[in-house]
Amino acid sequence: MDPETPARTPAPEGAPGVRERIVEAAYALFSRRGVRAVGVDELAAAAGVVPSTLYRHFRSKDDLVLAYLKRRFQERRAAVSAAVSAAPDAEEAILAVFDVFARWFRTGSPEVIGFVQVFIEMGPGHPLGRASAAYLAQNRASLERTAAAAGWRDPEGFAWSCHLLLQGAIIAHEEDDPDAAGRARDLAALLSPAPPPAAGPLTGLLRAGSRNVPRLRQQNFICR
């Protein structure tokens, strides 16, 4: 058993909230160590139940991982929705997801890496890998809807770009970059909402970047 996860006193078989306790234990263990490294016996002990009780609530460990992913998605959606609602204007609403990640990075929250972690660990051909990819797609669709509601140019493309930036920020944070979310946010802000000019789709991005050059120089984003 992980030394950071003390065993609980076994709960009565019919005790209310047993399923929730199992999901909470899984959330803590999977977030820290991934899926494959955590066994059913350890999960049961951390939840204060015996393995047979765990299997009474979840037919398999994979079913428990699916419950963990669902909880992760619900918490992420709630946090991002709250940040979007609190934003002072449309542009800030679009970039609010980066502020959520910045807060999670600062506090060491387990919400950060779950979907990517399970997807990489299990692979795209595994049911858990596919479930992680589906949740990532829902997150991306939410970004697209927010951008479309704000009149952003190419909301689908913007959502994919933000998706790339968020995944990169997660890896950079794991590499001990304390401002990974802030850097990703600045790059996302360069994606102009203006209609694309006749010269081509990259011109709008370059023009947006030129407006931000003084600010980026100040933040040492320009290579010298």
Short mmCIF file of C-alpha atoms in Angstrom, two decimals:
data_model
loop_
_atom_site.label_atom_id
_atom_site.label_comp_id
_atom_site.label_asym_id
_atom_site.label_seq_id
_atom_site.Cartn_x
_atom_site.Cartn_y
_atom_site.Cartn_z
CA MET A 1 0.00 0.00 0.00
CA ASP A 2 1.12 3.54 -0.70
CA PRO A 3 2.47 4.97 2.58
CA GLU A 4 0.58 8.19 1.92
CA THR A 5 -2.75 6.32 1.90
CA PRO A 6 -3.60 4.96 5.34
CA ALA A 7 -5.91 1.97 5.49
CA ARG A 8 -9.41 2.64 6.73
CA THR A 9 -11.43 0.56 9.13
CA PRO A 10 -13.60 -1.76 7.01
CA ALA A 11 -17.12 -0.41 6.61
CA PRO A 12 -20.21 -2.56 7.17
CA GLU A 13 -21.26 -4.27 3.96
CA GLY A 14 -24.49 -2.31 3.67
CA ALA A 15 -23.17 1.03 4.90
CA PRO A 16 -24.41 4.05 2.94
CA GLY A 17 -21.86 5.85 0.81
CA VAL A 18 -19.59 2.82 0.32
CA ARG A 19 -19.55 3.26 -3.45
CA GLU A 20 -18.61 6.91 -3.05
CA ARG A 21 -15.78 5.98 -0.67
CA ILE A 22 -14.40 3.54 -3.22
CA VAL A 23 -14.49 6.20 -5.96
CA GLU A 24 -12.78 8.72 -3.66
CA ALA A 25 -10.03 6.24 -2.83
CA ALA A 26 -9.57 5.45 -6.52
CA TYR A 27 -9.46 9.16 -7.34
CA ALA A 28 -6.62 9.75 -4.89
CA LEU A 29 -4.59 6.68 -5.90
CA PHE A 30 -5.07 6.87 -9.67
CA SER A 31 -4.29 10.59 -9.71
CA ARG A 32 -0.94 10.09 -7.99
CA ARG A 33 0.24 6.83 -9.49
CA GLY A 34 -1.74 6.00 -12.62
CA VAL A 35 -4.04 3.08 -13.25
CA ARG A 36 -1.80 0.07 -13.78
CA ALA A 37 0.26 0.55 -10.61
CA VAL A 38 -2.74 0.38 -8.27
CA GLY A 39 -4.22 -3.01 -7.45
CA VAL A 40 -7.72 -3.94 -6.33
CA ASP A 41 -6.56 -5.01 -2.86
CA GLU A 42 -4.94 -1.61 -2.32
CA LEU A 43 -8.03 0.21 -3.59
CA ALA A 44 -10.27 -1.78 -1.27
CA ALA A 45 -8.03 -1.18 1.75
CA ALA A 46 -7.85 2.55 1.04
CA ALA A 47 -11.66 2.70 0.88
CA GLY A 48 -12.05 0.68 4.06
CA VAL A 49 -13.79 -2.28 2.41
CA VAL A 50 -12.90 -5.82 1.47
CA PRO A 51 -12.31 -6.69 -2.21
CA SER A 52 -15.61 -8.56 -2.47
CA THR A 53 -17.45 -5.38 -1.48
CA LEU A 54 -15.56 -3.42 -4.12
CA TYR A 55 -16.59 -5.97 -6.74
CA ARG A 56 -20.18 -5.73 -5.53
CA HIS A 57 -20.19 -2.06 -6.55
CA PHE A 58 -17.91 -2.35 -9.61
CA ARG A 59 -17.81 -5.44 -11.80
CA SER A 60 -14.12 -4.89 -12.58
CA LYS A 61 -11.25 -2.51 -11.98
CA ASP A 62 -11.91 -1.04 -15.43
CA ASP A 63 -15.43 -0.10 -14.31
CA LEU A 64 -13.91 1.70 -11.33
CA VAL A 65 -11.51 3.56 -13.63
CA LEU A 66 -14.48 4.65 -15.74
CA ALA A 67 -16.16 6.03 -12.61
CA TYR A 68 -12.93 7.87 -11.77
CA LEU A 69 -12.80 9.40 -15.27
CA LYS A 70 -16.44 10.45 -15.03
CA ARG A 71 -15.76 12.19 -11.71
CA ARG A 72 -12.72 13.89 -13.19
CA PHE A 73 -14.79 15.15 -16.14
CA GLN A 74 -17.59 16.45 -13.92
CA GLU A 75 -15.20 18.36 -11.68
CA ARG A 76 -13.33 19.85 -14.62
CA ARG A 77 -16.55 20.91 -16.34
CA ALA A 78 -17.86 22.53 -13.15
CA ALA A 79 -14.62 24.44 -12.54
CA VAL A 80 -14.35 25.71 -16.12
CA SER A 81 -18.04 26.66 -16.28
CA ALA A 82 -17.69 28.70 -13.08
CA ALA A 83 -14.62 30.48 -14.46
CA VAL A 84 -16.35 31.24 -17.76
CA SER A 85 -19.41 32.63 -15.95
CA ALA A 86 -17.22 34.88 -13.79
CA ALA A 87 -15.21 36.29 -16.72
CA PRO A 88 -15.67 40.04 -17.33
CA ASP A 89 -15.85 39.79 -21.13
CA ALA A 90 -15.97 37.32 -24.01
CA GLU A 91 -12.22 37.10 -24.57
CA GLU A 92 -11.55 36.43 -20.90
CA ALA A 93 -14.29 33.79 -20.93
CA ILE A 94 -12.59 32.01 -23.80
CA LEU A 95 -9.24 32.00 -21.96
CA ALA A 96 -10.73 31.10 -18.57
CA VAL A 97 -9.78 27.44 -18.91
CA PHE A 98 -6.11 28.43 -18.67
CA ASP A 99 -6.80 30.27 -15.40
CA VAL A 100 -8.42 27.11 -14.03
CA PHE A 101 -5.35 25.08 -14.96
CA ALA A 102 -3.07 27.72 -13.44
CA ARG A 103 -4.93 27.39 -10.13
CA TRP A 104 -4.74 23.61 -10.28
CA PHE A 105 -1.02 23.76 -10.99
CA ARG A 106 -0.41 26.09 -8.04
CA THR A 107 -2.36 23.91 -5.61
CA GLY A 108 -1.12 20.55 -6.86
CA SER A 109 -4.67 19.50 -7.68
CA PRO A 110 -5.14 15.94 -9.02
CA GLU A 111 -7.58 17.25 -11.66
CA VAL A 112 -4.73 18.21 -13.94
CA ILE A 113 -3.44 15.15 -15.74
CA GLY A 114 -6.05 12.38 -15.48
CA PHE A 115 -7.36 12.00 -19.04
CA VAL A 116 -3.96 12.35 -20.69
CA GLN A 117 -2.39 10.03 -18.15
CA VAL A 118 -4.93 7.25 -18.68
CA PHE A 119 -4.92 7.70 -22.45
CA ILE A 120 -1.14 7.34 -22.66
CA GLU A 121 -0.98 4.58 -20.07
CA MET A 122 -3.70 2.38 -21.57
CA GLY A 123 -3.39 3.34 -25.25
CA PRO A 124 -6.02 4.38 -27.83
CA GLY A 125 -7.09 0.78 -28.50
CA HIS A 126 -8.05 0.02 -24.90
CA PRO A 127 -11.60 0.82 -23.68
CA LEU A 128 -10.16 3.10 -20.98
CA GLY A 129 -7.99 4.86 -23.54
CA ARG A 130 -11.04 5.39 -25.74
CA ALA A 131 -13.04 6.69 -22.78
CA SER A 132 -10.26 9.19 -21.97
CA ALA A 133 -10.18 10.33 -25.60
CA ALA A 134 -13.96 10.79 -25.55
CA TYR A 135 -13.78 13.00 -22.47
CA LEU A 136 -10.96 15.02 -24.03
CA ALA A 137 -13.17 15.48 -27.10
CA GLN A 138 -16.00 16.75 -24.90
CA ASN A 139 -13.65 19.24 -23.28
CA ARG A 140 -12.56 20.40 -26.71
CA ALA A 141 -16.18 20.74 -27.84
CA SER A 142 -16.89 22.93 -24.83
CA LEU A 143 -14.05 25.25 -25.83
CA GLU A 144 -15.45 25.36 -29.35
CA ARG A 145 -18.93 26.31 -28.11
CA THR A 146 -17.52 29.09 -25.93
CA ALA A 147 -15.51 30.50 -28.84
CA ALA A 148 -18.50 30.27 -31.22
CA ALA A 149 -20.76 32.09 -28.74
CA ALA A 150 -18.20 34.90 -28.57
CA GLY A 151 -18.02 35.20 -32.37
CA TRP A 152 -14.46 33.90 -32.50
CA ARG A 153 -13.04 33.14 -35.94
CA ASP A 154 -12.77 29.40 -36.64
CA PRO A 155 -13.98 28.16 -33.23
CA GLU A 156 -13.16 24.53 -34.10
CA GLY A 157 -9.59 25.41 -35.03
CA PHE A 158 -9.28 27.56 -31.92
CA ALA A 159 -10.49 24.67 -29.75
CA TRP A 160 -7.90 22.33 -31.25
CA SER A 161 -5.18 24.93 -30.71
CA CYS A 162 -6.19 25.38 -27.07
CA HIS A 163 -6.29 21.62 -26.69
CA LEU A 164 -2.68 21.43 -27.88
CA LEU A 165 -1.63 24.26 -25.60
CA LEU A 166 -3.32 22.72 -22.56
CA GLN A 167 -1.71 19.33 -23.10
CA GLY A 168 1.65 21.02 -23.59
CA ALA A 169 1.13 23.02 -20.41
CA ILE A 170 0.43 19.82 -18.48
CA ILE A 171 3.71 18.30 -19.64
CA ALA A 172 5.63 21.53 -18.99
CA HIS A 173 4.16 21.68 -15.49
CA GLU A 174 5.33 18.10 -14.88
CA GLU A 175 8.78 19.34 -15.96
CA ASP A 176 8.59 21.94 -13.14
CA ASP A 177 7.61 25.00 -15.17
CA PRO A 178 5.70 27.07 -12.57
CA ASP A 179 4.12 29.32 -15.21
CA ALA A 180 3.15 26.71 -17.78
CA ALA A 181 -0.54 27.68 -17.81
CA GLY A 182 0.30 31.39 -18.07
CA ARG A 183 2.57 30.80 -21.06
CA ALA A 184 -0.12 28.72 -22.76
CA ARG A 185 -2.70 31.43 -22.06
CA ASP A 186 -0.52 34.11 -23.69
CA LEU A 187 -0.13 31.98 -26.80
CA ALA A 188 -3.88 31.34 -26.97
CA ALA A 189 -4.51 35.07 -26.73
CA LEU A 190 -2.57 35.55 -29.98
CA LEU A 191 -5.29 33.73 -31.93
CA SER A 192 -7.15 36.67 -33.39
CA PRO A 193 -10.97 36.77 -33.40
CA ALA A 194 -10.92 39.03 -36.46
CA PRO A 195 -12.08 37.67 -39.86
CA PRO A 196 -9.18 36.19 -41.83
CA PRO A 197 -7.58 38.67 -44.28
CA ALA A 198 -7.28 37.95 -47.98
CA ALA A 199 -3.54 37.26 -47.72
CA GLY A 200 -4.12 33.90 -46.01
CA PRO A 201 -5.06 32.27 -42.74
CA LEU A 202 -1.70 32.92 -41.07
CA THR A 203 -1.76 36.67 -41.61
CA GLY A 204 -4.35 37.27 -38.90
CA LEU A 205 -2.24 35.32 -36.43
CA LEU A 206 0.89 37.25 -37.37
CA ARG A 207 -0.91 40.58 -37.10
CA ALA A 208 -2.30 39.61 -33.71
CA GLY A 209 1.21 38.68 -32.67
CA SER A 210 2.59 42.03 -33.81
CA ARG A 211 0.11 43.82 -31.56
CA ASN A 212 1.41 41.82 -28.63
CA VAL A 213 5.16 42.08 -29.36
CA PRO A 214 5.87 44.75 -26.68
CA ARG A 215 4.08 42.68 -24.03
CA LEU A 216 5.80 39.48 -25.12
CA ARG A 217 9.22 41.13 -25.09
CA GLN A 218 8.54 42.25 -21.55
CA GLN A 219 7.78 38.64 -20.60
CA ASN A 220 10.89 37.33 -22.41
CA PHE A 221 8.97 35.35 -25.00
CA ILE A 222 11.10 36.74 -27.84
CA CYS A 223 14.33 34.82 -28.34
CA ARG A 224 17.41 37.00 -28.29
#
